[in-house]
XYZ file of N, CA and C in Angstrom:
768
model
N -81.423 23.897 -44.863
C -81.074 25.213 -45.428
C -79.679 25.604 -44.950
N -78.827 26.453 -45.836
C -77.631 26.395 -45.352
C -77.546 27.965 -45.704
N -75.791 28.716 -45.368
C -75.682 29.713 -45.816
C -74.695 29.699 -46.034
N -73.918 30.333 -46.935
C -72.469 30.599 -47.121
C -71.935 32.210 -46.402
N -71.136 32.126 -45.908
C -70.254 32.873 -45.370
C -69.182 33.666 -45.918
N -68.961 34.728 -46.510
C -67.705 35.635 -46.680
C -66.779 35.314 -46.499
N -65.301 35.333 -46.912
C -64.124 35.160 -46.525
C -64.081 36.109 -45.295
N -64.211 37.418 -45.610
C -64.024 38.803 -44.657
C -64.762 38.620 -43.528
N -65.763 37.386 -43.093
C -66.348 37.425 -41.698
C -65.516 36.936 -40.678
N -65.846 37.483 -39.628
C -65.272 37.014 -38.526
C -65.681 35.487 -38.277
N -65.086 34.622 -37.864
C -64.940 33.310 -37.780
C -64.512 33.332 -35.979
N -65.629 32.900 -35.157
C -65.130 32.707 -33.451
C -65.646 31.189 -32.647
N -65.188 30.723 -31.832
C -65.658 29.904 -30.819
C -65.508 29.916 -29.865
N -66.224 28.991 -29.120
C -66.503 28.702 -27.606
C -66.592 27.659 -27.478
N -66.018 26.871 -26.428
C -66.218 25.695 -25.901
C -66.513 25.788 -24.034
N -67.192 25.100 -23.548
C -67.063 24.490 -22.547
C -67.586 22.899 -21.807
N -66.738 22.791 -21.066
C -66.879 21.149 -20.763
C -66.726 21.019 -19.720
N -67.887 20.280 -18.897
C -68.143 20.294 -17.479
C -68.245 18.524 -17.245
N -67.234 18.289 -16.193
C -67.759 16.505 -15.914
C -67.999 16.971 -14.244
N -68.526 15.930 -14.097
C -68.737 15.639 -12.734
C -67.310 15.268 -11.655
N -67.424 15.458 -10.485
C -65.717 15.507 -9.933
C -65.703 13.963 -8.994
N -67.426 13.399 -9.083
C -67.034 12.254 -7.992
C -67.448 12.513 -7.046
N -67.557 14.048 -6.026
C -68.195 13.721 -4.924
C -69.109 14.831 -4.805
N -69.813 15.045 -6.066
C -71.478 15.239 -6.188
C -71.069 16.795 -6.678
N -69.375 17.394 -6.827
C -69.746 18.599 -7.485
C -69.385 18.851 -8.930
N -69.373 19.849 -9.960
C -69.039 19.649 -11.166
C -67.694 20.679 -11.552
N -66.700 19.878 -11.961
C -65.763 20.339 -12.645
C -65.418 21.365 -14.043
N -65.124 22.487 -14.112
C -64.862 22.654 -15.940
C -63.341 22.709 -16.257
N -63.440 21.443 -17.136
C -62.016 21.375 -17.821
C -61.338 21.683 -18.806
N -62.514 22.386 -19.564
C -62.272 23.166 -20.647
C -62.902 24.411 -20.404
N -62.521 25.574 -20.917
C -63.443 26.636 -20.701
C -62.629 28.065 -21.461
N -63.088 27.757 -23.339
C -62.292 28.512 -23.997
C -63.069 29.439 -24.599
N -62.750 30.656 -25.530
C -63.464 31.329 -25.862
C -62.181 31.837 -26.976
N -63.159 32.769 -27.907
C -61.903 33.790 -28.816
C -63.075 34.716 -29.427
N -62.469 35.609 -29.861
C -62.679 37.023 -30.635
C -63.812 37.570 -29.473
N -65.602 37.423 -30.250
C -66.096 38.124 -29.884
C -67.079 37.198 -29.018
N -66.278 35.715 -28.829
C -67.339 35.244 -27.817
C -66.221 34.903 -26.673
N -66.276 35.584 -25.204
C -65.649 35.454 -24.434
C -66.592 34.345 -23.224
N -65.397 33.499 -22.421
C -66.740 32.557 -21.759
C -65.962 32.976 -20.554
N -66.691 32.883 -19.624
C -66.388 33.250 -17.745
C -66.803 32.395 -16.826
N -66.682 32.018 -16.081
C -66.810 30.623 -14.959
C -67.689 32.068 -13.504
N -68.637 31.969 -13.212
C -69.006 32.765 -11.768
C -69.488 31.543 -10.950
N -69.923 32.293 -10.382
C -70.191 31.924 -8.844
C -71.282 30.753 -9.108
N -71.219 28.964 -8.781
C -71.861 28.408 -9.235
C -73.188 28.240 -7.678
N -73.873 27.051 -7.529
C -74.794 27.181 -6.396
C -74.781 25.219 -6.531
N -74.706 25.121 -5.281
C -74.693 23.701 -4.713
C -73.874 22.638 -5.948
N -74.242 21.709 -6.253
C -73.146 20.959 -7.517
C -73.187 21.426 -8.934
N -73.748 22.795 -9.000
C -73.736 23.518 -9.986
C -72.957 24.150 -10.690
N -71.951 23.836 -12.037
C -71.045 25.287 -12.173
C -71.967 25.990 -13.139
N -71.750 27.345 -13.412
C -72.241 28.182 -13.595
C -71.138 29.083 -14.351
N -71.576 29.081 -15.885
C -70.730 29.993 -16.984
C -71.800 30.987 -17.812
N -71.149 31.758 -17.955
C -71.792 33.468 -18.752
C -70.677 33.575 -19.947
N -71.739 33.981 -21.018
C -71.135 34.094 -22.202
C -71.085 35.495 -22.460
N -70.136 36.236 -22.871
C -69.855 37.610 -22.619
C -69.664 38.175 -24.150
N -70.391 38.763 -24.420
C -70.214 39.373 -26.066
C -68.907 40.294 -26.212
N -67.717 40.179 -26.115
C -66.499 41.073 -26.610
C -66.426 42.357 -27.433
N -67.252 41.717 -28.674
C -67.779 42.957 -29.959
C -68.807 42.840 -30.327
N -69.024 43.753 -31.370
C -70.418 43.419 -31.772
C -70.431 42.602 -32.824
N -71.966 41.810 -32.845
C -72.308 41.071 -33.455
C -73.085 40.244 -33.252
N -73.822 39.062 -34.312
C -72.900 38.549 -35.621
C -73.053 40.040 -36.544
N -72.079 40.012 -37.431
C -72.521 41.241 -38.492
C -72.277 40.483 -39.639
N -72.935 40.636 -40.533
C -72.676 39.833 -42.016
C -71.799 39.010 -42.172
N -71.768 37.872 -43.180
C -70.736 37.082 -43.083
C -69.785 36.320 -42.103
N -70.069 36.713 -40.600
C -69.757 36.160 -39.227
C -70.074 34.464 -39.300
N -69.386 33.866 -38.659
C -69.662 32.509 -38.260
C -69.384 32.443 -36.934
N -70.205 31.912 -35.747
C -70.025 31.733 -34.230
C -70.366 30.283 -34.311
N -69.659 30.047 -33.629
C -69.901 28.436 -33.085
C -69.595 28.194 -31.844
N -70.826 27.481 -30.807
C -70.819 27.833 -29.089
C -71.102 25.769 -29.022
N -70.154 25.617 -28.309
C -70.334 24.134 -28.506
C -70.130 23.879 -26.234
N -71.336 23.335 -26.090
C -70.920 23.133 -24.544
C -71.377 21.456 -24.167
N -70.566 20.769 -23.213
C -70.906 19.234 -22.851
C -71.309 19.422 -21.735
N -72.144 18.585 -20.719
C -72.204 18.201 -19.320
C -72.402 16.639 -19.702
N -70.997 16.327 -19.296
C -70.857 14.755 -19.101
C -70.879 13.991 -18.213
N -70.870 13.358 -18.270
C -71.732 12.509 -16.959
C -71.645 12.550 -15.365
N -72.406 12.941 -14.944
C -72.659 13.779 -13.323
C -72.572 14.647 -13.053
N -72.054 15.951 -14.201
C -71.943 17.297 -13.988
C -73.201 18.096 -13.890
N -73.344 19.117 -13.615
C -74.517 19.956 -13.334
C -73.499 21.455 -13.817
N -74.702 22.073 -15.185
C -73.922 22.995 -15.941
C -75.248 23.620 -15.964
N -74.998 25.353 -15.455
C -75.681 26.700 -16.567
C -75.344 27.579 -17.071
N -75.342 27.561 -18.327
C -74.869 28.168 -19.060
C -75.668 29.648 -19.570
N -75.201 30.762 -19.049
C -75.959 31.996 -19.427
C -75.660 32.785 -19.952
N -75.770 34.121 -20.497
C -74.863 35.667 -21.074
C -75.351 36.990 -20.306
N -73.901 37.284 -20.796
C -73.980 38.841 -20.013
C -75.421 39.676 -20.714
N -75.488 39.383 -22.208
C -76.345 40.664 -22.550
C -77.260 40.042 -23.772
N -78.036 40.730 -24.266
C -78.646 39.992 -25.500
C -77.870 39.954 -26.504
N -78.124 38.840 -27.615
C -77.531 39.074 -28.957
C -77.971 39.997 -29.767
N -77.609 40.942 -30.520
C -77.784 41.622 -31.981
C -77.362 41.521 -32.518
N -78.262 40.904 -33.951
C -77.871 40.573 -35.130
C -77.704 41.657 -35.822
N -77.056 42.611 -36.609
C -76.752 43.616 -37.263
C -76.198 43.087 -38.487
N -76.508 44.473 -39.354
C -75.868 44.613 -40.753
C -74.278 44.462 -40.671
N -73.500 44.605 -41.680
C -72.467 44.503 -41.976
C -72.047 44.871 -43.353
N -70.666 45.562 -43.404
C -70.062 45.956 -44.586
C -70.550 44.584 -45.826
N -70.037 43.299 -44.795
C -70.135 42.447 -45.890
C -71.779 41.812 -46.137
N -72.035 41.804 -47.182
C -73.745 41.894 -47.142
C -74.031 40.187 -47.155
N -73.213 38.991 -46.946
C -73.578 37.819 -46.823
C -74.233 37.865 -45.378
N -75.118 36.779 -45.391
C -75.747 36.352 -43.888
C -74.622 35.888 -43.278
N -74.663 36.115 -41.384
C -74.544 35.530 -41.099
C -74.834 33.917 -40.385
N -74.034 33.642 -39.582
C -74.544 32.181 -38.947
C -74.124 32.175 -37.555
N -74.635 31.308 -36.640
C -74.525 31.456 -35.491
C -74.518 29.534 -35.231
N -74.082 28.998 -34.700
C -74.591 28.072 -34.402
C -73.875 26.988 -33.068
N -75.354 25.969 -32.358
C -74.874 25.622 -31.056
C -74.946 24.244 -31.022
N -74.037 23.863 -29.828
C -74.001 22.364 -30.106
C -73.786 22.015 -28.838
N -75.150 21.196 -28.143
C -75.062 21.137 -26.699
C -75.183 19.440 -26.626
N -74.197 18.988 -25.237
C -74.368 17.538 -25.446
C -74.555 17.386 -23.980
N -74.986 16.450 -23.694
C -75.935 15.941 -22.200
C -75.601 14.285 -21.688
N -74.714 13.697 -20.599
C -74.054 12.904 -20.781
C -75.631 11.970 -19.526
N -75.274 11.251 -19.498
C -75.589 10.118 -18.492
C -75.957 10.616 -16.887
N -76.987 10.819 -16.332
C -77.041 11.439 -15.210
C -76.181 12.689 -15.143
N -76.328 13.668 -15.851
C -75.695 14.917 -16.505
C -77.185 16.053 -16.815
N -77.055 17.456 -15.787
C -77.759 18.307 -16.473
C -77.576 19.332 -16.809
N -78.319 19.792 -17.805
C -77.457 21.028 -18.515
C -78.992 22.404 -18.389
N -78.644 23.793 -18.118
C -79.244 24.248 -18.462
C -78.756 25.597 -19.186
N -79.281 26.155 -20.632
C -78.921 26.487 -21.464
C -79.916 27.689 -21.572
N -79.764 28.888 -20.932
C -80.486 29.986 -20.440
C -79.959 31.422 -21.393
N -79.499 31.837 -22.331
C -79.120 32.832 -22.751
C -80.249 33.892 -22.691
N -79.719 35.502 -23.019
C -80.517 36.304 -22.914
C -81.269 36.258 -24.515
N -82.159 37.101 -24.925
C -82.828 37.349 -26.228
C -81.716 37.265 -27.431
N -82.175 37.190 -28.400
C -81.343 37.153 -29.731
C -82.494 38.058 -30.625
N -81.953 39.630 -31.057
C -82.383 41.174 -31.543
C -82.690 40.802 -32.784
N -83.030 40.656 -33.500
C -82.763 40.715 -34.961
C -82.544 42.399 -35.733
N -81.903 42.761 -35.436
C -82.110 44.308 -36.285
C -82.127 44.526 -37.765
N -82.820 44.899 -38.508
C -83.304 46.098 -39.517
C -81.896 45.827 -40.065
N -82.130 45.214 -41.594
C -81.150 44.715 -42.317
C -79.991 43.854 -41.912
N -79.993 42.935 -41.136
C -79.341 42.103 -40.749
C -79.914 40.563 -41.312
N -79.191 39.590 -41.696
C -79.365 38.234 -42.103
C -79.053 37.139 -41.182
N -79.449 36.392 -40.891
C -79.020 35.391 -39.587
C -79.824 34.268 -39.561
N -78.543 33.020 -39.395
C -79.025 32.093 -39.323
C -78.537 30.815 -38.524
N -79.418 30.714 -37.370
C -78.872 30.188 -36.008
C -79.227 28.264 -36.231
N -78.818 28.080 -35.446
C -78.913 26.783 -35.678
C -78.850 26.140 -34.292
N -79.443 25.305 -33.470
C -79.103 24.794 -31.935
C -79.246 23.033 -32.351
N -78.444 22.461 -31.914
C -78.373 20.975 -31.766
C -78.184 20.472 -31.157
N -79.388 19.756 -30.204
C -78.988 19.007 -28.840
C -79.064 17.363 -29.119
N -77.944 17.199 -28.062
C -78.130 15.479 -28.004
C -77.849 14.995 -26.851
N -78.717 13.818 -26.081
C -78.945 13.897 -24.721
C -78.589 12.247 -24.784
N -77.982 11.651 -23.290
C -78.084 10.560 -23.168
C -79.425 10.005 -22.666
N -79.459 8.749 -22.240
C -81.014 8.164 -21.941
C -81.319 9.065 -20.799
N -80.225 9.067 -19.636
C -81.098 9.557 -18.428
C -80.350 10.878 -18.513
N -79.706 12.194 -19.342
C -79.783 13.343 -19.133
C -80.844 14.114 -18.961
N -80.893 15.335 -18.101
C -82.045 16.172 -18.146
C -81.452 17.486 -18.806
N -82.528 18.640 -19.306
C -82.158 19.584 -20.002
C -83.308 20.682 -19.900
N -82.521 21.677 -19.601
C -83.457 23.055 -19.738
C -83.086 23.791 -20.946
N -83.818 23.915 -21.632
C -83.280 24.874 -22.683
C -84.333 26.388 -23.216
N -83.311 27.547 -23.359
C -85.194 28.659 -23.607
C -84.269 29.320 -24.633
N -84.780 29.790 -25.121
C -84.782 30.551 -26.887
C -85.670 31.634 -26.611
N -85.304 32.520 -27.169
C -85.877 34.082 -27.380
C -85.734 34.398 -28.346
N -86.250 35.426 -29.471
C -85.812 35.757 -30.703
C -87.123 37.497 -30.497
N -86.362 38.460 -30.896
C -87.162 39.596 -30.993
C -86.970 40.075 -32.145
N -87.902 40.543 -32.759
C -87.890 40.846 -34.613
C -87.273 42.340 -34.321
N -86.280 42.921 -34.424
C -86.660 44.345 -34.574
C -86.363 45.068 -33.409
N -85.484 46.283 -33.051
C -85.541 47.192 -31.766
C -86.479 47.644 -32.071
N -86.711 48.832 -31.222
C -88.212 49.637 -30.859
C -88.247 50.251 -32.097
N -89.666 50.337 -32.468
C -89.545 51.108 -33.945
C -89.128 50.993 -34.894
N -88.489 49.707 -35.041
C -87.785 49.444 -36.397
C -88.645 47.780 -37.123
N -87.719 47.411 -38.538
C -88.571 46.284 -38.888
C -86.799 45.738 -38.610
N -87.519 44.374 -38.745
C -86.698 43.564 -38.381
C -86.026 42.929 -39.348
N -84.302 42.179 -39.144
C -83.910 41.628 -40.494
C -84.655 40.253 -40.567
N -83.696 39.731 -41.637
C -84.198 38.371 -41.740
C -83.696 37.213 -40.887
N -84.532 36.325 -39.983
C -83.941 35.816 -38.747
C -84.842 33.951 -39.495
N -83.540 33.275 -39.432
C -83.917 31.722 -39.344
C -83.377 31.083 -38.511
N -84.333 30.248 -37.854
C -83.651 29.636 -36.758
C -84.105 28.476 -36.685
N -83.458 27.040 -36.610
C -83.134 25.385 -36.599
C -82.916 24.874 -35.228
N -84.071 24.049 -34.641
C -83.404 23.385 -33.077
C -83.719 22.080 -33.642
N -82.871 21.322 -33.511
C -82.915 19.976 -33.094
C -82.841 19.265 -32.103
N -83.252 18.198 -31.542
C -83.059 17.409 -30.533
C -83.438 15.663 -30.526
N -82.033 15.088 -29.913
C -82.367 13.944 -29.769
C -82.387 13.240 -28.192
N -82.301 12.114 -28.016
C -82.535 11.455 -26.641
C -81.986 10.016 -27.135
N -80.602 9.513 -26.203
C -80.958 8.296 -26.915
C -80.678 8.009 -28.287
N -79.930 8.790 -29.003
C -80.293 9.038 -30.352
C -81.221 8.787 -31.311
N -82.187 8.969 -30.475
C -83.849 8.965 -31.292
C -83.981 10.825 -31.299
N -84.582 10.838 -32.571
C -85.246 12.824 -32.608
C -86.307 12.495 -32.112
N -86.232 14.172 -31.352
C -87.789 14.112 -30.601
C -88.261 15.630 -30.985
N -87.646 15.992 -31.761
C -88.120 17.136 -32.110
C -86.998 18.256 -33.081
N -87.703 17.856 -34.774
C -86.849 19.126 -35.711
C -87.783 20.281 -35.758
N -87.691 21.569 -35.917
C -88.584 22.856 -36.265
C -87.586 23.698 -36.829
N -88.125 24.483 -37.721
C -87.313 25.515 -37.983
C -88.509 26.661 -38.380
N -87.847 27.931 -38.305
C -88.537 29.103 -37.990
C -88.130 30.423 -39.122
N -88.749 30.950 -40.236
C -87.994 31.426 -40.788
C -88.738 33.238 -40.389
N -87.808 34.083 -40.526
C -88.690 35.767 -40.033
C -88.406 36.780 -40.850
N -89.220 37.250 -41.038
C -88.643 39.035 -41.892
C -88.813 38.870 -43.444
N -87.355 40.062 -44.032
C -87.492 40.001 -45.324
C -87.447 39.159 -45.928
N -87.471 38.339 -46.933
C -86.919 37.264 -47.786
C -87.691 35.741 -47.249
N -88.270 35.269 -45.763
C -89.215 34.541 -45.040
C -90.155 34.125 -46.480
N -90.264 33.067 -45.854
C -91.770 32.015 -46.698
C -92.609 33.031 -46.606
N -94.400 33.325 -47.343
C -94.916 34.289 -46.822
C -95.560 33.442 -45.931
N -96.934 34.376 -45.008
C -97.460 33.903 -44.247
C -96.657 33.507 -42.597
N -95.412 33.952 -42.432
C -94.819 33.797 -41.256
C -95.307 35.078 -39.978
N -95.824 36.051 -40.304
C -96.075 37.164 -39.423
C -97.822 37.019 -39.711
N -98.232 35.764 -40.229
C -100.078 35.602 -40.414
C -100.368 35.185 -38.997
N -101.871 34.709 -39.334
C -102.314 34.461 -38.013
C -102.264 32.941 -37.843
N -101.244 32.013 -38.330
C -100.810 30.811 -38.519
C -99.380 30.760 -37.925
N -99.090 31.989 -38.075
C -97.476 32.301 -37.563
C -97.366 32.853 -36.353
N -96.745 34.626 -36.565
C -96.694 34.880 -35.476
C -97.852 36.130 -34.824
N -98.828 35.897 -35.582
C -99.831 36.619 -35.798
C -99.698 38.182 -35.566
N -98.817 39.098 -35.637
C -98.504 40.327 -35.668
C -97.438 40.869 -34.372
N -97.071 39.833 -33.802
C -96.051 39.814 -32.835
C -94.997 39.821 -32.804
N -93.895 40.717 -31.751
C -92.567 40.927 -32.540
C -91.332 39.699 -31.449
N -92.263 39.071 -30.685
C -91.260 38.385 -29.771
C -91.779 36.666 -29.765
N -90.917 35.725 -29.936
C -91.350 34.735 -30.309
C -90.348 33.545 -29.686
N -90.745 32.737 -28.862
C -89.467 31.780 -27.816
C -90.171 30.445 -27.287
N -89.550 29.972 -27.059
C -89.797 28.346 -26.782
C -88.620 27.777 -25.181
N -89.526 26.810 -24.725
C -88.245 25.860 -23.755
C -88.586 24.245 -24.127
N -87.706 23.865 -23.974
C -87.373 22.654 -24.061
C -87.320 22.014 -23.166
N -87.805 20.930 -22.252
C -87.563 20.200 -21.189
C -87.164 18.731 -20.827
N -86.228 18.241 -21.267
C -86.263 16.941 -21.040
C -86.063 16.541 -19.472
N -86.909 15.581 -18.955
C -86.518 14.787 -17.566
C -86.834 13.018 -17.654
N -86.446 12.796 -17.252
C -86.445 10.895 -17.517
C -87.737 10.400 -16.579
N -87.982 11.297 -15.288
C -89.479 11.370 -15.032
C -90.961 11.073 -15.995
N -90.484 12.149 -17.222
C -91.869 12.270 -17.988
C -92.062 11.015 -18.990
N -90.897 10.004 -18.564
C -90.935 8.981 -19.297
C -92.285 8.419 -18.644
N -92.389 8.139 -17.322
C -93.779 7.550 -17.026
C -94.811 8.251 -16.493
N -94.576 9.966 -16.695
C -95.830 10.731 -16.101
C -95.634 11.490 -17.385
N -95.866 11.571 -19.113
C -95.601 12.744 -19.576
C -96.790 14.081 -19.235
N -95.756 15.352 -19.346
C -97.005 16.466 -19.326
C -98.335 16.610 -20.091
N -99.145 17.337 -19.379
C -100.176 17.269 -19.838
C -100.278 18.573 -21.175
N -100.662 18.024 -22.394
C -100.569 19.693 -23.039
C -101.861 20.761 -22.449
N -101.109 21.777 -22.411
C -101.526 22.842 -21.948
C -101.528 24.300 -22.531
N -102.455 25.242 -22.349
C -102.434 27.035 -22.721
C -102.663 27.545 -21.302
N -101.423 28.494 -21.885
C -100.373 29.101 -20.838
C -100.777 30.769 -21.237
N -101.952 31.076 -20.846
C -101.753 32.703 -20.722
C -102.057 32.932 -22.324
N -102.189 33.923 -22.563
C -102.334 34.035 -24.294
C -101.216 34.586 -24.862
N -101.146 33.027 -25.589
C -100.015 32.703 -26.806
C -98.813 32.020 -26.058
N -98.990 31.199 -25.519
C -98.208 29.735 -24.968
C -99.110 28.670 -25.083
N -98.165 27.751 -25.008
C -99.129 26.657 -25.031
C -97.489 24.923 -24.431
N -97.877 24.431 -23.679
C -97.267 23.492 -23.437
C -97.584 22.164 -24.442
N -96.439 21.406 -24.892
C -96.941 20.343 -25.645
C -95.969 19.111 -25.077
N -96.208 18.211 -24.893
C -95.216 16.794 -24.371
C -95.124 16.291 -25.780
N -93.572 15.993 -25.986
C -92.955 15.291 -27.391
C -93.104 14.061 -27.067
N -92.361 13.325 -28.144
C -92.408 11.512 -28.490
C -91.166 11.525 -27.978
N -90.987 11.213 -26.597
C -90.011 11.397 -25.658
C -90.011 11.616 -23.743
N -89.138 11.745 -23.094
C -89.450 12.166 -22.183
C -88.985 13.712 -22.337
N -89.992 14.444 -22.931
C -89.659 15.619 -22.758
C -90.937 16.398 -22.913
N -90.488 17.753 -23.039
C -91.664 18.726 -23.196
C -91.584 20.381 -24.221
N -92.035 20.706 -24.842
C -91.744 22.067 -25.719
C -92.673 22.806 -25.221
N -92.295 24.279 -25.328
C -93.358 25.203 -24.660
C -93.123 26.466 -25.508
N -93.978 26.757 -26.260
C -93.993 27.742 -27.472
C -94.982 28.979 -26.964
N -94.557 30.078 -27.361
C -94.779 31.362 -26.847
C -94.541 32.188 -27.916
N -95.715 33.096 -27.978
C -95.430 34.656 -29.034
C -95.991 35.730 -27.920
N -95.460 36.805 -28.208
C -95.931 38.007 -27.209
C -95.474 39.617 -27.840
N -95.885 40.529 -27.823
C -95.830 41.484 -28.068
C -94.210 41.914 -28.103
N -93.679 42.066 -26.679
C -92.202 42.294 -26.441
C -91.567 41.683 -26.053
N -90.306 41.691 -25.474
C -89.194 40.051 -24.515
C -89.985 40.422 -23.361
N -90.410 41.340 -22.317
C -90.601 40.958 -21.252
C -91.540 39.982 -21.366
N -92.675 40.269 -21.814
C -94.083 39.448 -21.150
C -93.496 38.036 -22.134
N -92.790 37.816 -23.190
C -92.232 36.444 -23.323
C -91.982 35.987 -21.947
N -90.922 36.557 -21.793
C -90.281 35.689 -21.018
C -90.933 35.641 -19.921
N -92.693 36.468 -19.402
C -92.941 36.161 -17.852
C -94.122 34.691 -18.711
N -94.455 34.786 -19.856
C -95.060 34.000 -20.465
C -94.517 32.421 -20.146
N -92.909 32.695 -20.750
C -92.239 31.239 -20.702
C -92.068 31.038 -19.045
N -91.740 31.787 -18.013
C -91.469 30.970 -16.669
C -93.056 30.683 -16.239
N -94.014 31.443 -16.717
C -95.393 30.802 -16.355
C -95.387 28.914 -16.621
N -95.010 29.143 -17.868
C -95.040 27.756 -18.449
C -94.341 26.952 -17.759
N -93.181 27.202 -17.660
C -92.166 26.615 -16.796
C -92.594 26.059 -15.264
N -93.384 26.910 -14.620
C -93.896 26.451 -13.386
C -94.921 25.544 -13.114
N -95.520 25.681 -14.472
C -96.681 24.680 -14.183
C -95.927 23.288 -14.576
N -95.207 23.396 -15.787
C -94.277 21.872 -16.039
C -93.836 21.324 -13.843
N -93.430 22.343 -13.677
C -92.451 21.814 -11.888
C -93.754 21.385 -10.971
């Protein structure tokens, strides 16, 4: 599924690129940003660097295109986080927007890919897209949030695409469509059964190549599943972002 974009949208990127330095800590040698996606380097922890993605303006708003592209190449240790949640909002220009990510994972390289929630607000169009690709022995954390709607409101229309490979084998396509204009049956009890918060993690470790996880239910409305891979998905619906997200580190702990 694709979308076309407005001339009149804002058009922004981000890059960052982390290698390893050689004596066990990680370097960033790129570390760019423009318009309304600003990127920041803080305070990292042991061979860790540690970048926050900082929203400048608002957005996406109609017709917007973002593109967040980050590497950890081989021996680096990268987390990548944001200052605040995303909101998707309306816009003068009434095309959807797009959002989309492109994370790469090098050879004894780990990446973890932690952002805050992504809003969908009440007439807004959006359509995100995440694409990971991992070497044989990268590891990867990855968590997704998506909330239909601020308090009291309905939510726009929110689609969202993760891919992932290993190896360049897929180990996992899904896509997720929400709101107005949605397949029907997405807010059923097949979907998200009347719930406005809906998120997943991703886990690859080269470990689960010879122990994979066990699938598991995580509290009500998680559930752990081990892919055709060394990895793991952990799918979650919940009322609001908090109890998501105490939902997803539940999950998370029992994977450790």
């Amino acid at each position: 599924m694709d979308r076309v974009t407005a001339p009149g949208g804002v058009r922004a990127r981000a890059r960052v690129l982390a290698r390893g330095d050689g004596r066990g800590g990680t370097v960033l040698p790129v570390l760019e940003g423009e318009g309304p996606l600003a990127v920041r380097r803080t305070r990292g922890s042991g061979a860790e660097a540690r970048v926050m993605l900082v929203g400048a303006m608002s957005g996406p708003l109609g017709g917007d295109r973002f593109t967040v592209t980050a590497e950890a190449a081989r021996g680096a240790r990268l987390r990548v986080g944001s200052a605040a949640a995303t909101l998707a909002l309306p816009g003068q220009d009434k095309a959807g927007a797009r959002y989309d990510v492109r994370l790469t994972v090098g050879d004894d390289a780990e990446l973890h890919w932690l952002p805050e929630p992504l809003i969908s607000a009440h007439g807004s169009d959006l359509y995100v897209t995440t694409r990971v690709d991992l070497a044989a022995t990268g590891r990867l954390l990855l968590r997704e949030e998506q909330v239909l709607g601020r308090t009291g409101e309905e939510p726009g229309r929110l689609t969202s695409r993760l891919a992932v490979r290993i190896a360049g084998r897929c180990v996992l396509v899904q896509e997720l469509a929400c709101g107005p204009g949605a397949p029907g049956g997405w807010d059923g009890p097949a979907g998200l059964a009347g719930h406005r918060a809906v998120g997943q993690l991703v886990v690859v470790r080269p470990e689960f190549e010879a122990a994979p996880p066990t699938p598991l239910v995580v509290g009500p409305g998680a559930a752990v599943m081990p892919l055709a891979g060394p990895a793991a998905l952990v799918t979650a619906v919940a009322p609001d972002a908090l109890r998501l997200r105490r939902l997803l580190d539940e999950a998370l702990a029992s994977l450790d």
